[in-house]
Structures are given as C-alpha cells and as structure tokens.
Amino acid sequence: MTHYTLPKARNFEHQISGKNTHLITLENSRGMAVALSDYGARIVSLLVPDKHGNPTDVVLGFDSIKGYLAADEQYHGVTVGRFANRIANGRFTIDGETFYIEPNNGPNALHGGANGFHSRIWDRRIVYKEKADFYYVAADGEEGFPGKLSVMVKYRLTDNNELIISYRAQTDKPTVINLTNHAYFNLNGEGNGDIHNHILQIQAANYLPVDEHQIPTGVPAPVENTPFDFRTPKLIGQDIMQPDDQLIKGNGGYDHNYILDTEALAKKRPVATVRSPVTGINLEVLTTEPGLQFYTGNFLTGKDKGKRGNPYEKHGAFCLETQHFPDSPNQLDFPTTLLLPGHVFESQTIYRFSVVK
Ligand code: GLA
C-alpha cells in the first residue's frame, strides 16, 4: 500500500522576487487534507480517503518549492490568470484600443502570458484550519493587460469533502478576465500511471473544435457520434487514441472546451463526474462558469518526477478547468469576458470527493 503524506512545510519556505513563500494546510473532520502554496495560489496536495479509508494524494505536484521552480510543466495546481487559456495571436481590442500579450504558445498568448498569475507570489489573507484566502494585485499593463486588477482566491474545505474555490476581482479600467485552477488529477493516486481507466461524465452536448493552433474555430459542434461524447459515463481511454482530427490537434488527446449544458448549471448540479475503479475515489465538479476545458496532460513528457519520484508521463493526469471559452476577447458570439470598473467579477468552482465502492 502506498503511504501518501503532505509535503513538509519547511520545503516550501523560500524567497521568490523578494517575497516569502509558504505551505498552507487545510484539514477537515472526514480525513481530507489540502496543501496550498502562495506561489501561484496553487494546490500542492489533495489527500482524499480511498475505498479502504487510506489517504490518497490525487493531484500531481512536487514536495518542495524547488521542485516547482525546476519543473518543465509550469501549471501544476495553479490559479490561472489574468486570462486562462488561449488568446489568438496575443491580441484583442477593447473600445477600439488594441492590446498585445507576448505569445508564449506558438502564435498565442496562453494562461495570461509567460508571467501570469501562476508565477506570482500571492498574499495570504485569512488562514484557518479549513480555509485560506489569497490576494494579488496585478498592475495596469502587467503582461500587456489593461487595468489594475485586484484578485481574491478563496479556498474552503468542507466536512462534506468539498474543496470550494471562489474568485473575486475588480478593475480600474476595462479589461478581460478568465480565472481557473489547473490541478492535474489522477484519482488512482499521483504518479500511478495514466488515467485511461477513469470513468468520466460531462454534462455537455456541444464542445468547441479548434484550429491547428488550438484556437476555437468559433463554431460549436455536437459531441454526438464523436470521441468527445461523455454524456453517459465512459472510460477516458476508450476513444482517446482514435485517429480523430480534433484529438490530433490536441496533441494526441483531449484539450478542448466543453459548452456546459445550461440545465446542469442552472440546477447547480455536477457538470462533470470522474471515478477511479482502483481507489473508488469519485470527483464531482460544480461551477458557475459556462465552459470546461478537459485536458488529458497531452504535453506531459515524463521529464518531471513528482512527489514520490514517479515520472509524470503523457495522459498521467486529467484537468477539468472551469472557465469562460478560450479566445473570448476575439470571439464576439461567446459569453463576454469583459470586466468594467465598478463591477465585481465573481465565480465559484467546487471539487467534491466521495467514494463509490
Ligand atoms: C491548458 C492547455 C493545454 C496546456 C496546459 C498547460 O490545459 O489547454 O494545451 O497548455 O494548459 O500545459
């Protein structure tokens, strides 16, 4: 039996750009524990009891801040912003003025630019046993985005084994915003091979096909009769290797935004459910966001060795990133991602864990 523990707090005590970093831990009365770092306001570990009651770490990551700094993959567990996902050619226009974000993903700006929120040291505000708040102020013009943006990310761990992530932001100039969390989950336990044996359901009849640069073409497509259909629970591995043009554009797997069914959203029901037949761990995702990027770690290469020294290979994890649709600033048919002064951006996502025997 694998014995999973939280990383040592002292391995996260460091200085980055003159700011101290820490490990923050949350616990509930049901045996769940979460480790967070102010470096990227990120999730480091998520210990969840499996079907035998043994704590299992279900997110990829490293056991020290140095591990994160040296990693090939920058987005383990992070808060992504100011604009999660891709902006075509790094360009968009607000009120006739064009803004430019230096491309860091082929021709696109990805995840708020090279030095997005994932790379910043956030201030800790309130830290209790079951909650931690992180705060960051992005300067006007930071990474090319207009407006000074104050952002709060709140993590709450409930006795119902839910990790609730709430976002709140305000700007002093019109800007664009799209925030998400980039946890890489493996419900078999981090570093335990691929996620093909996981059973996934997504409440979405349509998704957004992409072009060769992974920018949505703008025309939603039905999932019906495609590998993208997860309306009834299906093995992630069932169709992932199919010679499907969209799976190939995703670099050999899923890396696509689902348009969540409005009924599931309106009734506050889970928009996605994933289960590992090995551990029995079941994850439900609830959100206020209209989209869900389902990503199967297609760019993981095995170079990064995780918390227990195991390589993080391609398909070694899945991400369910709740968000607005990619490239929204350039796609006027998509729900708007514009945030105006005097308005408050609010969004919430819940990762709820249980065991299915
Ligand atoms: C998102 C993107 C992927 C990849 C990861 C980070 O999920 O859609 O293509 O860039 O972030 O590695």
Tab-separated table of C-alpha atoms and ligand atoms in Angstrom:
chain	number	residue	atom	x	y	z
A	1	MET	CA	0.000	0.000	0.000
A	2	THR	CA	1.282	3.421	-0.876
A	3	HIS	CA	1.585	5.795	2.023
A	4	TYR	CA	0.788	9.365	0.978
A	5	THR	CA	1.572	12.345	3.224
A	6	LEU	CA	1.524	16.112	2.823
A	7	PRO	CA	4.878	17.661	1.871
A	8	LYS	CA	6.941	19.238	4.645
A	9	ALA	CA	6.153	22.907	5.271
A	10	ARG	CA	9.812	23.833	5.519
A	11	ASN	CA	10.407	22.618	1.950
A	12	PHE	CA	8.152	25.473	0.842
A	13	GLU	CA	9.832	28.234	2.851
A	14	HIS	CA	11.748	30.198	0.277
A	15	GLN	CA	12.060	33.666	-1.278
A	16	ILE	CA	10.930	34.471	-4.798
A	17	SER	CA	11.232	38.051	-6.144
A	18	GLY	CA	11.801	39.254	-2.568
A	19	LYS	CA	8.659	37.618	-1.209
A	20	ASN	CA	8.470	34.718	1.217
A	21	THR	CA	6.687	31.549	0.197
A	22	HIS	CA	4.926	29.058	2.457
A	23	LEU	CA	2.964	25.831	2.555
A	24	ILE	CA	-0.543	26.196	3.970
A	25	THR	CA	-2.549	23.164	5.023
A	26	LEU	CA	-6.292	22.717	5.450
A	27	GLU	CA	-7.970	19.781	7.167
A	28	ASN	CA	-11.498	18.629	7.783
A	29	SER	CA	-13.061	16.097	10.166
A	30	ARG	CA	-13.521	13.490	7.424
A	31	GLY	CA	-9.869	12.720	6.788
A	32	MET	CA	-9.337	15.088	3.896
A	33	ALA	CA	-6.320	17.408	3.814
A	34	VAL	CA	-5.209	20.021	1.317
A	35	ALA	CA	-1.810	21.673	0.926
A	36	LEU	CA	-1.614	25.044	-0.816
A	37	SER	CA	1.241	27.358	-1.730
A	38	ASP	CA	1.215	31.117	-2.108
A	39	TYR	CA	3.437	30.593	-5.169
A	40	GLY	CA	0.699	30.768	-7.821
A	41	ALA	CA	-2.033	30.398	-5.133
A	42	ARG	CA	-1.795	26.738	-6.022
A	43	ILE	CA	-2.958	23.338	-4.851
A	44	VAL	CA	0.081	21.244	-3.932
A	45	SER	CA	-1.603	18.141	-2.484
A	46	LEU	CA	-5.124	16.838	-2.023
A	47	LEU	CA	-5.342	13.855	0.321
A	48	VAL	CA	-8.634	12.024	-0.072
A	49	PRO	CA	-9.640	8.751	1.658
A	50	ASP	CA	-9.950	5.872	-0.834
A	51	LYS	CA	-12.405	2.950	-0.588
A	52	HIS	CA	-10.349	1.452	2.272
A	53	GLY	CA	-10.159	4.812	4.053
A	54	ASN	CA	-6.481	5.264	3.135
A	55	PRO	CA	-5.486	8.840	2.296
A	56	THR	CA	-4.575	9.115	-1.381
A	57	ASP	CA	-2.935	12.152	-2.976
A	58	VAL	CA	-4.986	12.785	-6.116
A	59	VAL	CA	-3.083	15.757	-7.597
A	60	LEU	CA	0.267	15.908	-9.348
A	61	GLY	CA	2.935	18.176	-7.914
A	62	PHE	CA	6.253	18.341	-6.102
A	63	ASP	CA	7.354	18.020	-2.475
A	64	SER	CA	9.293	21.309	-2.415
A	65	ILE	CA	9.162	24.801	-3.873
A	66	LYS	CA	12.388	23.979	-5.713
A	67	GLY	CA	10.576	21.136	-7.447
A	68	TYR	CA	8.023	23.625	-8.756
A	69	LEU	CA	10.689	26.136	-9.812
A	70	ALA	CA	12.612	23.480	-11.741
A	71	ALA	CA	9.565	21.836	-13.331
A	72	ASP	CA	9.062	21.557	-17.044
A	73	GLU	CA	5.300	21.999	-16.637
A	74	GLN	CA	4.506	25.368	-15.022
A	75	TYR	CA	0.825	24.972	-14.268
A	76	HIS	CA	0.599	22.239	-11.614
A	77	GLY	CA	-2.368	23.157	-9.398
A	78	VAL	CA	-2.064	26.880	-10.091
A	79	THR	CA	-4.534	29.713	-10.200
A	80	VAL	CA	-4.502	30.734	-13.863
A	81	GLY	CA	-4.982	34.381	-14.872
A	82	ARG	CA	-5.442	37.117	-15.839
A	83	PHE	CA	-6.776	35.230	-18.825
A	84	ALA	CA	-6.891	31.421	-18.667
A	85	ASN	CA	-6.476	29.518	-21.939
A	86	ARG	CA	-5.564	30.974	-25.316
A	87	ILE	CA	-5.878	34.410	-26.899
A	88	ALA	CA	-5.228	34.165	-30.637
A	89	ASN	CA	-2.038	35.980	-31.687
A	90	GLY	CA	-1.931	37.543	-28.207
A	91	ARG	CA	-4.138	40.352	-29.484
A	92	PHE	CA	-7.536	41.734	-28.573
A	93	THR	CA	-9.365	45.037	-28.731
A	94	ILE	CA	-11.385	46.934	-26.125
A	95	ASP	CA	-13.226	50.112	-27.166
A	96	GLY	CA	-11.109	50.381	-30.329
A	97	GLU	CA	-7.793	50.064	-28.495
A	98	THR	CA	-5.656	47.004	-29.273
A	99	PHE	CA	-3.745	45.218	-26.532
A	100	TYR	CA	-0.858	42.819	-27.059
A	101	ILE	CA	0.201	39.909	-24.847
A	102	GLU	CA	3.574	38.423	-25.838
A	103	PRO	CA	2.839	34.975	-27.353
A	104	ASN	CA	4.100	32.087	-25.205
A	105	ASN	CA	2.354	29.189	-27.017
A	106	GLY	CA	3.113	29.261	-30.728
A	107	PRO	CA	1.333	32.374	-32.005
A	108	ASN	CA	-1.000	32.509	-28.945
A	109	ALA	CA	-0.884	34.044	-25.511
A	110	LEU	CA	-1.582	31.179	-23.094
A	111	HIS	CA	-2.714	31.433	-19.463
A	112	GLY	CA	-2.164	35.170	-19.021
A	113	GLY	CA	1.285	35.304	-20.616
A	114	ALA	CA	4.666	33.931	-19.564
A	115	ASN	CA	4.486	35.641	-16.168
A	116	GLY	CA	0.806	35.142	-15.477
A	117	PHE	CA	-0.767	34.754	-12.032
A	118	HIS	CA	0.619	31.209	-11.769
A	119	SER	CA	4.125	32.604	-11.360
A	120	ARG	CA	3.301	35.298	-8.800
A	121	ILE	CA	3.596	35.185	-5.028
A	122	TRP	CA	0.144	35.866	-3.625
A	123	ASP	CA	-0.508	37.432	-0.225
A	124	ARG	CA	-2.159	35.210	2.324
A	125	ARG	CA	-5.093	36.966	3.949
A	126	ILE	CA	-7.130	34.671	6.184
A	127	VAL	CA	-5.803	31.273	7.090
A	128	TYR	CA	-7.777	28.947	9.365
A	129	LYS	CA	-7.935	25.184	9.677
A	130	GLU	CA	-10.479	24.881	6.870
A	131	LYS	CA	-9.924	27.987	4.789
A	132	ALA	CA	-7.277	30.158	3.185
A	133	ASP	CA	-7.638	33.338	1.161
A	134	PHE	CA	-5.046	34.569	-1.316
A	135	TYR	CA	-4.838	38.072	-2.683
A	136	TYR	CA	-2.963	39.529	-5.644
A	137	VAL	CA	-2.938	42.926	-7.322
A	138	ALA	CA	-1.938	42.859	-10.987
A	139	ALA	CA	-0.576	46.195	-12.188
A	140	ASP	CA	-2.124	48.120	-15.068
A	141	GLY	CA	-0.265	46.852	-18.146
A	142	GLU	CA	1.094	43.714	-16.459
A	143	GLU	CA	1.764	41.132	-19.203
A	144	GLY	CA	0.052	43.627	-21.559
A	145	PHE	CA	-3.412	43.587	-19.982
A	146	PRO	CA	-5.133	46.916	-19.255
A	147	GLY	CA	-6.311	47.876	-15.777
A	148	LYS	CA	-5.078	47.408	-12.253
A	149	LEU	CA	-6.839	44.210	-11.187
A	150	SER	CA	-7.315	43.156	-7.537
A	151	VAL	CA	-7.971	39.434	-7.283
A	152	MET	CA	-9.032	37.251	-4.375
A	153	VAL	CA	-8.989	33.448	-4.475
A	154	LYS	CA	-10.590	31.695	-1.520
A	155	TYR	CA	-10.159	28.016	-0.750
A	156	ARG	CA	-12.611	26.344	1.649
A	157	LEU	CA	-12.549	22.692	2.687
A	158	THR	CA	-15.921	21.496	3.973
A	159	ASP	CA	-16.823	18.481	6.109
A	160	ASN	CA	-18.640	17.207	3.039
A	161	ASN	CA	-15.212	16.636	1.391
A	162	GLU	CA	-15.650	19.595	-0.928
A	163	LEU	CA	-12.895	21.976	-1.899
A	164	ILE	CA	-14.677	25.215	-2.762
A	165	ILE	CA	-12.694	27.729	-4.805
A	166	SER	CA	-14.189	31.224	-5.023
A	167	TYR	CA	-12.809	34.033	-7.150
A	168	ARG	CA	-13.496	37.744	-6.915
A	169	ALA	CA	-11.898	40.577	-8.874
A	170	GLN	CA	-12.216	44.295	-9.563
A	171	THR	CA	-10.509	46.536	-12.096
A	172	ASP	CA	-9.917	50.266	-12.520
A	173	LYS	CA	-10.070	50.148	-16.373
A	174	PRO	CA	-11.990	47.929	-18.781
A	175	THR	CA	-10.133	44.615	-19.017
A	176	VAL	CA	-10.660	40.942	-19.823
A	177	ILE	CA	-10.642	38.201	-17.211
A	178	ASN	CA	-10.823	34.399	-17.155
A	179	LEU	CA	-9.741	32.582	-13.999
A	180	THR	CA	-9.410	28.869	-13.333
A	181	ASN	CA	-7.497	26.289	-11.370
A	182	HIS	CA	-5.114	23.978	-13.200
A	183	ALA	CA	-4.985	20.944	-10.863
A	184	TYR	CA	-3.766	17.812	-12.609
A	185	PHE	CA	-5.821	14.970	-11.111
A	186	ASN	CA	-5.078	11.278	-11.034
A	187	LEU	CA	-7.683	9.506	-8.890
A	188	ASN	CA	-5.543	6.343	-8.877
A	189	GLY	CA	-3.059	8.444	-6.881
A	190	GLU	CA	-0.478	10.877	-8.294
A	191	GLY	CA	2.253	9.239	-10.324
A	192	ASN	CA	0.314	5.967	-10.681
A	193	GLY	CA	0.329	5.670	-14.467
A	194	ASP	CA	-2.221	7.015	-16.908
A	195	ILE	CA	-5.854	7.956	-16.378
A	196	HIS	CA	-7.319	5.805	-19.177
A	197	ASN	CA	-9.162	3.601	-16.653
A	198	HIS	CA	-11.063	6.576	-15.170
A	199	ILE	CA	-14.771	6.810	-15.918
A	200	LEU	CA	-15.855	10.294	-16.905
A	201	GLN	CA	-19.169	12.003	-17.484
A	202	ILE	CA	-19.503	15.589	-18.758
A	203	GLN	CA	-22.848	17.372	-18.954
A	204	ALA	CA	-22.293	18.883	-22.363
A	205	ALA	CA	-23.948	18.204	-25.712
A	206	ASN	CA	-21.549	20.543	-27.525
A	207	TYR	CA	-17.867	21.404	-27.474
A	208	LEU	CA	-15.563	23.828	-29.247
A	209	PRO	CA	-13.450	22.307	-32.038
A	210	VAL	CA	-10.086	24.022	-32.527
A	211	ASP	CA	-7.828	25.008	-35.418
A	212	GLU	CA	-4.197	23.914	-35.821
A	213	HIS	CA	-3.139	26.449	-33.147
A	214	GLN	CA	-5.756	25.173	-30.673
A	215	ILE	CA	-7.923	28.284	-31.068
A	216	PRO	CA	-11.676	27.550	-31.229
A	217	THR	CA	-12.978	27.847	-34.765
A	218	GLY	CA	-15.929	29.632	-33.138
A	219	VAL	CA	-18.495	27.108	-34.327
A	220	PRO	CA	-19.688	24.735	-31.563
A	221	ALA	CA	-20.025	21.086	-32.606
A	222	PRO	CA	-22.284	18.387	-31.179
A	223	VAL	CA	-20.396	15.680	-29.273
A	224	GLU	CA	-22.769	13.049	-30.630
A	225	ASN	CA	-21.021	10.307	-32.624
A	226	THR	CA	-17.572	11.703	-31.778
A	227	PRO	CA	-14.888	10.703	-29.232
A	228	PHE	CA	-15.976	13.842	-27.334
A	229	ASP	CA	-19.267	12.353	-26.184
A	230	PHE	CA	-19.126	11.876	-22.395
A	231	ARG	CA	-22.835	12.478	-21.799
A	232	THR	CA	-23.110	8.961	-20.438
A	233	PRO	CA	-20.170	7.763	-18.294
A	234	LYS	CA	-17.317	6.449	-20.456
A	235	LEU	CA	-13.708	5.368	-19.940
A	236	ILE	CA	-11.363	8.274	-20.673
A	237	GLY	CA	-9.193	5.770	-22.553
A	238	GLN	CA	-11.986	4.398	-24.705
A	239	ASP	CA	-11.580	6.776	-27.661
A	240	ILE	CA	-8.511	8.827	-26.702
A	241	MET	CA	-6.193	7.090	-29.204
A	242	GLN	CA	-8.585	7.340	-32.137
A	243	PRO	CA	-7.187	8.946	-35.307
A	244	ASP	CA	-9.664	11.780	-34.876
A	245	ASP	CA	-8.628	15.139	-36.353
A	246	GLN	CA	-9.586	17.068	-33.176
A	247	LEU	CA	-7.747	14.645	-30.862
A	248	ILE	CA	-4.679	15.011	-33.101
A	249	LYS	CA	-4.945	18.825	-32.919
A	250	GLY	CA	-4.978	18.415	-29.124
A	251	ASN	CA	-1.524	16.767	-29.402
A	252	GLY	CA	-2.906	13.252	-29.023
A	253	GLY	CA	-5.758	13.555	-26.569
A	254	TYR	CA	-8.425	15.816	-25.181
A	255	ASP	CA	-7.589	19.517	-24.810
A	256	HIS	CA	-10.936	21.091	-25.601
A	257	ASN	CA	-13.555	23.334	-24.090
A	258	TYR	CA	-16.985	21.879	-23.445
A	259	ILE	CA	-20.043	24.130	-23.541
A	260	LEU	CA	-21.712	23.071	-20.324
A	261	ASP	CA	-25.419	22.289	-20.526
A	262	THR	CA	-27.353	25.210	-19.120
A	263	GLU	CA	-29.700	22.945	-17.193
A	264	ALA	CA	-26.906	21.387	-15.103
A	265	LEU	CA	-25.526	24.870	-14.464
A	266	ALA	CA	-28.901	26.361	-13.557
A	267	LYS	CA	-29.751	23.499	-11.189
A	268	LYS	CA	-26.265	23.667	-9.631
A	269	ARG	CA	-25.714	20.001	-10.415
A	270	PRO	CA	-22.283	18.489	-11.094
A	271	VAL	CA	-21.151	19.372	-14.617
A	272	ALA	CA	-18.574	16.587	-14.591
A	273	THR	CA	-18.039	13.382	-12.597
A	274	VAL	CA	-14.915	11.200	-12.681
A	275	ARG	CA	-14.218	7.952	-10.883
A	276	SER	CA	-11.254	5.625	-10.447
A	277	PRO	CA	-12.192	1.940	-10.333
A	278	VAL	CA	-8.915	1.265	-8.466
A	279	THR	CA	-9.349	3.583	-5.471
A	280	GLY	CA	-13.106	4.097	-5.740
A	281	ILE	CA	-12.463	7.853	-5.450
A	282	ASN	CA	-15.167	9.869	-7.156
A	283	LEU	CA	-14.798	13.542	-8.096
A	284	GLU	CA	-17.728	15.797	-8.917
A	285	VAL	CA	-17.166	19.261	-10.374
A	286	LEU	CA	-19.692	22.055	-9.881
A	287	THR	CA	-19.247	25.547	-11.245
A	288	THR	CA	-20.776	28.892	-12.114
A	289	GLU	CA	-18.647	29.072	-15.297
A	290	PRO	CA	-20.099	28.298	-18.750
A	291	GLY	CA	-17.158	26.222	-20.030
A	292	LEU	CA	-14.937	23.329	-19.017
A	293	GLN	CA	-11.529	22.650	-20.541
A	294	PHE	CA	-10.991	18.893	-20.443
A	295	TYR	CA	-7.259	18.297	-20.824
A	296	THR	CA	-5.571	14.902	-20.576
A	297	GLY	CA	-1.981	16.008	-19.977
A	298	ASN	CA	-1.021	15.590	-23.628
A	299	PHE	CA	2.030	17.812	-23.223
A	300	LEU	CA	3.403	15.966	-20.178
A	301	THR	CA	6.643	14.285	-21.225
A	302	GLY	CA	7.826	12.214	-18.259
A	303	LYS	CA	10.661	14.699	-17.606
A	304	ASP	CA	9.069	15.922	-14.386
A	305	LYS	CA	9.375	13.495	-11.469
A	306	GLY	CA	6.679	14.087	-8.887
A	307	LYS	CA	6.244	13.959	-5.124
A	308	ARG	CA	7.126	10.269	-4.869
A	309	GLY	CA	9.718	10.368	-7.647
A	310	ASN	CA	7.455	8.919	-10.323
A	311	PRO	CA	7.617	10.451	-13.821
A	312	TYR	CA	4.604	12.434	-14.988
A	313	GLU	CA	4.012	10.942	-18.409
A	314	LYS	CA	1.578	11.890	-21.171
A	315	HIS	CA	-2.009	11.094	-20.058
A	316	GLY	CA	-0.736	10.761	-16.470
A	317	ALA	CA	-3.472	13.142	-15.299
A	318	PHE	CA	-6.586	14.999	-16.349
A	319	CYS	CA	-7.568	18.619	-15.777
A	320	LEU	CA	-11.133	19.903	-15.584
A	321	GLU	CA	-10.592	23.639	-15.854
A	322	THR	CA	-13.817	25.585	-15.332
A	323	GLN	CA	-13.709	28.828	-17.278
A	324	HIS	CA	-15.122	31.061	-19.983
A	325	PHE	CA	-14.430	29.946	-23.526
A	326	PRO	CA	-10.906	30.283	-24.959
A	327	ASP	CA	-10.185	33.363	-27.050
A	328	SER	CA	-13.429	35.025	-25.887
A	329	PRO	CA	-11.970	38.550	-26.281
A	330	ASN	CA	-11.844	37.881	-30.051
A	331	GLN	CA	-14.995	35.803	-30.423
A	332	LEU	CA	-17.991	38.050	-30.099
A	333	ASP	CA	-20.509	35.177	-30.119
A	334	PHE	CA	-19.027	33.787	-26.881
A	335	PRO	CA	-20.204	34.970	-23.433
A	336	THR	CA	-18.240	38.111	-22.650
A	337	THR	CA	-15.089	38.111	-20.527
A	338	LEU	CA	-15.011	41.900	-20.292
A	339	LEU	CA	-14.789	43.345	-16.779
A	340	LEU	CA	-15.609	47.012	-16.289
A	341	PRO	CA	-14.670	49.346	-13.434
A	342	GLY	CA	-17.371	49.422	-10.762
A	343	HIS	CA	-18.315	45.793	-11.459
A	344	VAL	CA	-17.291	42.768	-9.420
A	345	PHE	CA	-16.157	39.583	-11.130
A	346	GLU	CA	-17.312	36.528	-9.167
A	347	SER	CA	-17.005	32.852	-9.910
A	348	GLN	CA	-17.040	29.610	-7.949
A	349	THR	CA	-15.968	26.021	-8.569
A	350	ILE	CA	-16.400	23.045	-6.257
A	351	TYR	CA	-14.362	19.846	-6.372
A	352	ARG	CA	-16.388	17.344	-4.323
A	353	PHE	CA	-14.922	13.973	-3.356
A	354	SER	CA	-16.616	10.768	-2.299
A	355	VAL	CA	-16.062	7.027	-2.554
A	356	VAL	CA	-18.032	4.733	-4.826
A	357	LYS	CA	-17.496	1.075	-3.895
B	1	GLA	C1	-4.137	24.019	-20.765
B	1	GLA	C2	-3.995	23.995	-22.231
B	1	GLA	C3	-3.034	22.930	-22.642
B	1	GLA	C4	-1.693	23.119	-21.954
B	1	GLA	C5	-1.903	23.221	-20.457
B	1	GLA	C6	-0.670	23.614	-19.724
B	1	GLA	O1	-4.846	22.946	-20.295
B	1	GLA	O2	-5.228	23.850	-22.892
B	1	GLA	O3	-2.871	22.944	-24.030
B	1	GLA	O4	-1.090	24.277	-22.423
B	1	GLA	O5	-2.874	24.178	-20.150
B	1	GLA	O6	0.412	22.830	-20.013
